[in-house]
Structures are given as C-alpha cells and as structure tokens.
CSV table of N, CA and C and ligand atoms in Angstrom, one decimal:
chain,number,residue,atom,x,y,z
H,12,MET,N,74.1,-134.8,-30.8
H,12,MET,CA,74.4,-133.6,-30.1
H,12,MET,C,74.2,-132.4,-31.0
H,13,ALA,N,73.7,-131.3,-30.4
H,13,ALA,CA,73.6,-130.1,-31.2
H,13,ALA,C,75.0,-129.4,-31.2
H,14,TRP,N,75.4,-128.9,-32.4
H,14,TRP,CA,76.7,-128.3,-32.6
H,14,TRP,C,76.5,-126.8,-32.6
H,15,TYR,N,77.6,-126.1,-32.3
H,15,TYR,CA,77.6,-124.6,-32.5
H,15,TYR,C,79.0,-124.2,-32.8
H,16,PHE,N,79.2,-123.0,-33.3
H,16,PHE,CA,80.5,-122.5,-33.6
H,16,PHE,C,80.9,-121.3,-32.7
H,17,ASP,N,79.9,-120.4,-32.5
H,17,ASP,CA,80.1,-119.2,-31.8
H,17,ASP,C,79.4,-119.3,-30.4
H,18,GLY,N,80.1,-119.6,-29.4
H,18,GLY,CA,79.5,-119.8,-28.1
H,18,GLY,C,78.9,-118.5,-27.5
H,19,ASN,N,79.2,-117.3,-28.1
H,19,ASN,CA,78.6,-116.1,-27.7
H,19,ASN,C,77.1,-116.0,-28.1
H,20,SER,N,76.7,-116.9,-28.9
H,20,SER,CA,75.3,-116.9,-29.3
H,20,SER,C,74.4,-117.8,-28.4
H,21,LEU,N,75.1,-118.4,-27.4
H,21,LEU,CA,74.3,-119.3,-26.5
H,21,LEU,C,74.5,-118.7,-25.1
H,22,VAL,N,73.5,-118.9,-24.2
H,22,VAL,CA,73.5,-118.6,-22.8
H,22,VAL,C,72.9,-119.7,-22.0
H,23,GLN,N,73.5,-120.0,-20.9
H,23,GLN,CA,73.0,-121.1,-20.1
H,23,GLN,C,71.8,-120.7,-19.3
H,24,SER,N,70.8,-121.5,-19.3
H,24,SER,CA,69.6,-121.3,-18.5
H,24,SER,C,69.8,-121.9,-17.1
H,25,ASN,N,69.0,-121.4,-16.1
H,25,ASN,CA,69.0,-122.0,-14.8
H,25,ASN,C,68.1,-123.3,-14.8
H,26,GLY,N,67.4,-123.5,-15.9
H,26,GLY,CA,66.6,-124.7,-16.0
H,26,GLY,C,65.3,-124.7,-15.2
H,27,ASN,N,65.0,-123.6,-14.6
H,27,ASN,CA,63.8,-123.6,-13.7
H,27,ASN,C,62.5,-123.6,-14.4
H,28,ASN,N,62.4,-123.1,-15.6
H,28,ASN,CA,61.1,-123.1,-16.3
H,28,ASN,C,60.7,-124.5,-16.6
H,29,ILE,N,59.3,-124.7,-16.6
H,29,ILE,CA,58.7,-126.0,-16.7
H,29,ILE,C,59.1,-126.7,-18.0
H,30,TRP,N,59.4,-125.9,-19.1
H,30,TRP,CA,59.7,-126.5,-20.4
H,30,TRP,C,61.0,-127.2,-20.4
H,31,TRP,N,61.9,-126.9,-19.5
H,31,TRP,CA,63.2,-127.6,-19.4
H,31,TRP,C,63.1,-128.9,-18.7
H,32,LYS,N,62.0,-129.1,-18.0
H,32,LYS,CA,61.9,-130.3,-17.1
H,32,LYS,C,60.9,-131.3,-17.6
H,33,THR,N,60.1,-130.9,-18.6
H,33,THR,CA,59.0,-131.7,-19.1
H,33,THR,C,59.4,-132.6,-20.3
H,34,ILE,N,59.0,-133.8,-20.3
H,34,ILE,CA,59.2,-134.7,-21.5
H,34,ILE,C,57.8,-134.7,-22.2
H,35,TYR,N,57.9,-134.5,-23.6
H,35,TYR,CA,56.7,-134.3,-24.4
H,35,TYR,C,56.5,-135.5,-25.3
H,36,ASP,N,55.3,-135.9,-25.5
H,36,ASP,CA,54.9,-137.0,-26.3
H,36,ASP,C,54.6,-136.5,-27.8
H,37,PRO,N,54.6,-137.4,-28.7
H,37,PRO,CA,54.2,-137.1,-30.1
H,37,PRO,C,52.8,-136.4,-30.1
H,38,GLY,N,52.7,-135.4,-30.8
H,38,GLY,CA,51.4,-134.7,-31.0
H,38,GLY,C,51.1,-133.7,-29.9
H,39,ASP,N,51.9,-133.7,-28.8
H,39,ASP,CA,51.7,-132.6,-27.8
H,39,ASP,C,52.0,-131.2,-28.4
H,40,GLU,N,51.5,-130.2,-27.8
H,40,GLU,CA,51.7,-128.8,-28.3
H,40,GLU,C,53.1,-128.4,-27.8
H,41,VAL,N,53.9,-127.9,-28.8
H,41,VAL,CA,55.3,-127.4,-28.5
H,41,VAL,C,55.1,-126.2,-27.6
H,42,PRO,N,55.7,-126.2,-26.4
H,42,PRO,CA,55.5,-125.0,-25.5
H,42,PRO,C,56.4,-123.8,-25.9
H,43,VAL,N,57.6,-124.0,-26.3
H,43,VAL,CA,58.5,-122.9,-26.7
H,43,VAL,C,59.3,-123.4,-27.9
H,44,SER,N,59.7,-122.5,-28.8
H,44,SER,CA,60.4,-122.8,-30.0
H,44,SER,C,61.9,-123.2,-29.6
H,45,GLY,N,62.4,-124.2,-30.3
H,45,GLY,CA,63.7,-124.6,-30.0
H,45,GLY,C,64.1,-126.0,-30.6
H,46,ILE,N,65.2,-126.5,-30.1
H,46,ILE,CA,65.7,-127.8,-30.5
H,46,ILE,C,65.3,-128.8,-29.4
H,47,TYR,N,64.7,-129.9,-29.8
H,47,TYR,CA,64.3,-131.0,-28.9
H,47,TYR,C,65.0,-132.3,-29.3
H,48,LYS,N,65.3,-133.1,-28.3
H,48,LYS,CA,66.0,-134.3,-28.5
H,48,LYS,C,65.1,-135.5,-28.0
H,49,CYS,N,65.0,-136.5,-28.9
H,49,CYS,CA,64.3,-137.7,-28.5
H,49,CYS,C,65.1,-138.5,-27.5
H,50,GLN,N,64.4,-138.8,-26.4
H,50,GLN,CA,65.1,-139.5,-25.3
H,50,GLN,C,65.3,-140.9,-25.6
H,51,GLY,N,64.7,-141.5,-26.6
H,51,GLY,CA,64.9,-142.9,-26.9
H,51,GLY,C,66.1,-143.1,-27.9
H,52,CYS,N,66.3,-142.2,-28.9
H,52,CYS,CA,67.3,-142.5,-29.9
H,52,CYS,C,68.3,-141.3,-30.1
H,53,ARG,N,68.0,-140.2,-29.4
H,53,ARG,CA,68.9,-139.0,-29.4
H,53,ARG,C,68.7,-138.2,-30.7
H,54,LYS,N,67.7,-138.5,-31.6
H,54,LYS,CA,67.5,-137.7,-32.7
H,54,LYS,C,67.0,-136.3,-32.3
H,55,GLU,N,67.4,-135.2,-33.0
H,55,GLU,CA,67.1,-133.9,-32.7
H,55,GLU,C,66.2,-133.3,-33.7
H,56,ILE,N,65.3,-132.4,-33.3
H,56,ILE,CA,64.4,-131.7,-34.2
H,56,ILE,C,64.3,-130.3,-33.8
H,57,THR,N,63.9,-129.4,-34.7
H,57,THR,CA,63.5,-128.1,-34.4
H,57,THR,C,62.0,-128.0,-34.4
H,58,SER,N,61.4,-127.3,-33.5
H,58,SER,CA,60.0,-127.2,-33.4
H,58,SER,C,59.6,-125.8,-33.0
H,59,ASN,N,58.5,-125.3,-33.5
H,59,ASN,CA,58.0,-124.0,-33.2
H,59,ASN,C,56.9,-124.0,-32.2
H,60,SER,N,56.9,-123.0,-31.3
H,60,SER,CA,55.9,-122.9,-30.3
H,60,SER,C,54.5,-122.9,-30.9
H,61,GLY,N,53.6,-123.6,-30.3
H,61,GLY,CA,52.2,-123.7,-30.7
H,61,GLY,C,52.0,-124.8,-31.7
H,62,ASP,N,53.0,-125.3,-32.4
H,62,ASP,CA,52.9,-126.4,-33.3
H,62,ASP,C,52.8,-127.7,-32.5
H,63,PRO,N,52.3,-128.8,-33.2
H,63,PRO,CA,52.3,-130.1,-32.5
H,63,PRO,C,53.7,-130.8,-32.7
H,64,PHE,N,54.2,-131.5,-31.7
H,64,PHE,CA,55.3,-132.4,-32.0
H,64,PHE,C,55.0,-133.4,-33.1
H,65,PRO,N,56.0,-133.9,-33.8
H,65,PRO,CA,55.8,-134.9,-34.8
H,65,PRO,C,55.0,-136.1,-34.3
H,66,PRO,N,54.2,-136.7,-35.2
H,66,PRO,CA,53.4,-137.9,-34.9
H,66,PRO,C,54.3,-139.1,-34.5
H,67,GLN,N,53.6,-140.1,-34.0
H,67,GLN,CA,54.3,-141.3,-33.5
H,67,GLN,C,55.1,-141.9,-34.6
H,68,ASN,N,54.7,-141.8,-35.9
H,68,ASN,CA,55.4,-142.5,-37.0
H,68,ASN,C,56.5,-141.6,-37.6
H,69,HIS,N,56.9,-140.5,-36.8
H,69,HIS,CA,58.0,-139.6,-37.3
H,69,HIS,C,59.3,-140.4,-37.6
H,70,HIS,N,59.6,-141.3,-36.7
H,70,HIS,CA,60.8,-142.2,-36.9
H,70,HIS,C,60.6,-143.5,-36.1
H,71,GLN,N,61.3,-144.5,-36.4
H,71,GLN,CA,61.1,-145.8,-35.8
H,71,GLN,C,62.1,-146.1,-34.7
H,72,HIS,N,61.6,-146.7,-33.6
H,72,HIS,CA,62.5,-147.1,-32.5
H,72,HIS,C,62.5,-148.7,-32.4
H,73,ASP,N,63.6,-149.2,-32.0
H,73,ASP,CA,63.5,-150.6,-31.6
H,73,ASP,C,62.9,-150.7,-30.2
H,74,ARG,N,62.7,-151.9,-29.7
H,74,ARG,CA,62.0,-152.1,-28.4
H,74,ARG,C,62.8,-151.5,-27.3
H,75,ALA,N,64.1,-151.6,-27.3
H,75,ALA,CA,64.9,-151.1,-26.2
H,75,ALA,C,64.8,-149.6,-26.1
H,76,GLN,N,64.6,-148.9,-27.2
H,76,GLN,CA,64.5,-147.4,-27.2
H,76,GLN,C,63.2,-146.9,-26.7
H,77,GLY,N,62.2,-147.7,-26.6
H,77,GLY,CA,60.9,-147.3,-26.0
H,77,GLY,C,60.2,-146.3,-26.9
H,78,ALA,N,59.3,-145.5,-26.3
H,78,ALA,CA,58.5,-144.6,-27.0
H,78,ALA,C,59.3,-143.3,-27.4
H,79,ILE,N,58.8,-142.6,-28.4
H,79,ILE,CA,59.4,-141.3,-28.7
H,79,ILE,C,59.0,-140.3,-27.6
H,80,ARG,N,60.0,-139.7,-27.1
H,80,ARG,CA,59.8,-138.7,-26.0
H,80,ARG,C,60.7,-137.5,-26.3
H,81,TRP,N,60.1,-136.3,-26.4
H,81,TRP,CA,60.9,-135.1,-26.7
H,81,TRP,C,61.3,-134.3,-25.5
H,82,LYS,N,62.5,-133.8,-25.4
H,82,LYS,CA,63.0,-133.0,-24.3
H,82,LYS,C,63.7,-131.8,-24.9
H,83,LEU,N,63.4,-130.6,-24.4
H,83,LEU,CA,64.0,-129.4,-24.9
H,83,LEU,C,65.5,-129.4,-24.5
H,84,ILE,N,66.4,-129.1,-25.5
H,84,ILE,CA,67.8,-128.9,-25.2
H,84,ILE,C,68.3,-127.5,-25.6
H,85,VAL,N,67.7,-126.8,-26.5
H,85,VAL,CA,68.1,-125.4,-26.8
H,85,VAL,C,66.9,-124.6,-27.1
H,86,ARG,N,66.6,-123.5,-26.4
H,86,ARG,CA,65.5,-122.7,-26.6
H,86,ARG,C,65.9,-121.6,-27.5
H,87,THR,N,65.1,-121.3,-28.6
H,87,THR,CA,65.5,-120.2,-29.5
H,87,THR,C,64.6,-119.0,-29.5
H,88,ASN,N,65.1,-117.9,-30.0
H,88,ASN,CA,64.3,-116.7,-30.3
H,88,ASN,C,63.5,-116.2,-29.1
H,89,THR,N,64.2,-115.9,-28.0
H,89,THR,CA,63.5,-115.4,-26.8
H,89,THR,C,64.5,-114.5,-26.1
H,90,ASN,N,63.9,-113.6,-25.3
H,90,ASN,CA,64.7,-112.7,-24.4
H,90,ASN,C,64.9,-113.3,-23.0
H,91,GLY,N,64.1,-114.3,-22.7
H,91,GLY,CA,64.2,-115.0,-21.4
H,91,GLY,C,64.6,-116.4,-21.6
H,92,ASP,N,64.6,-117.2,-20.5
H,92,ASP,CA,65.0,-118.6,-20.6
H,92,ASP,C,63.9,-119.5,-20.5
U,18,LIG,ZN1,63.7,-141.3,-31.3
C-alpha cells in the first residue's frame, strides 16, 4: 500500500479518466505520472508520463501471480485528475 502523512496533499478522483481504468503491460507507454501497483504481487513503482513501464524481467512472479500488470493508484503532479 502507498503511505501518506498529510492527507491534505491528496484529493480523490472520480476515476472517470481512462488511465484509472486501464491495466498496463510491461513496456507500455506510461500515460500519466504517478504510482502504479502490480496487480499480481502488489509491488508499487513510480513512473513518469511518456516513459515505458519496466520490462517483463523487472521482478519475478510465481505461477499463481500471473503476468506483471500495472494499475495507476496515485496520480502525481497535475491540476486535473
Ligand atoms: Zn508483480
């Protein structure tokens, strides 16, 4: 889980933008800067807009965890959601 101390630094999105709903694969282009969580093992990374997500060998999964799949959990550095 992502941790925070000052809740005034966070605002809840309505989640309507496509980047909140999309699951990204290794090597996909990062749509917006933020913290992404792997849906297989819950590992979190920070990634910058326009960069590629880490490659398939970024970390190892067992068979039950399936493929590495990234989902946005916190969007950073923006005036919108
Ligand atoms: Zn993982």
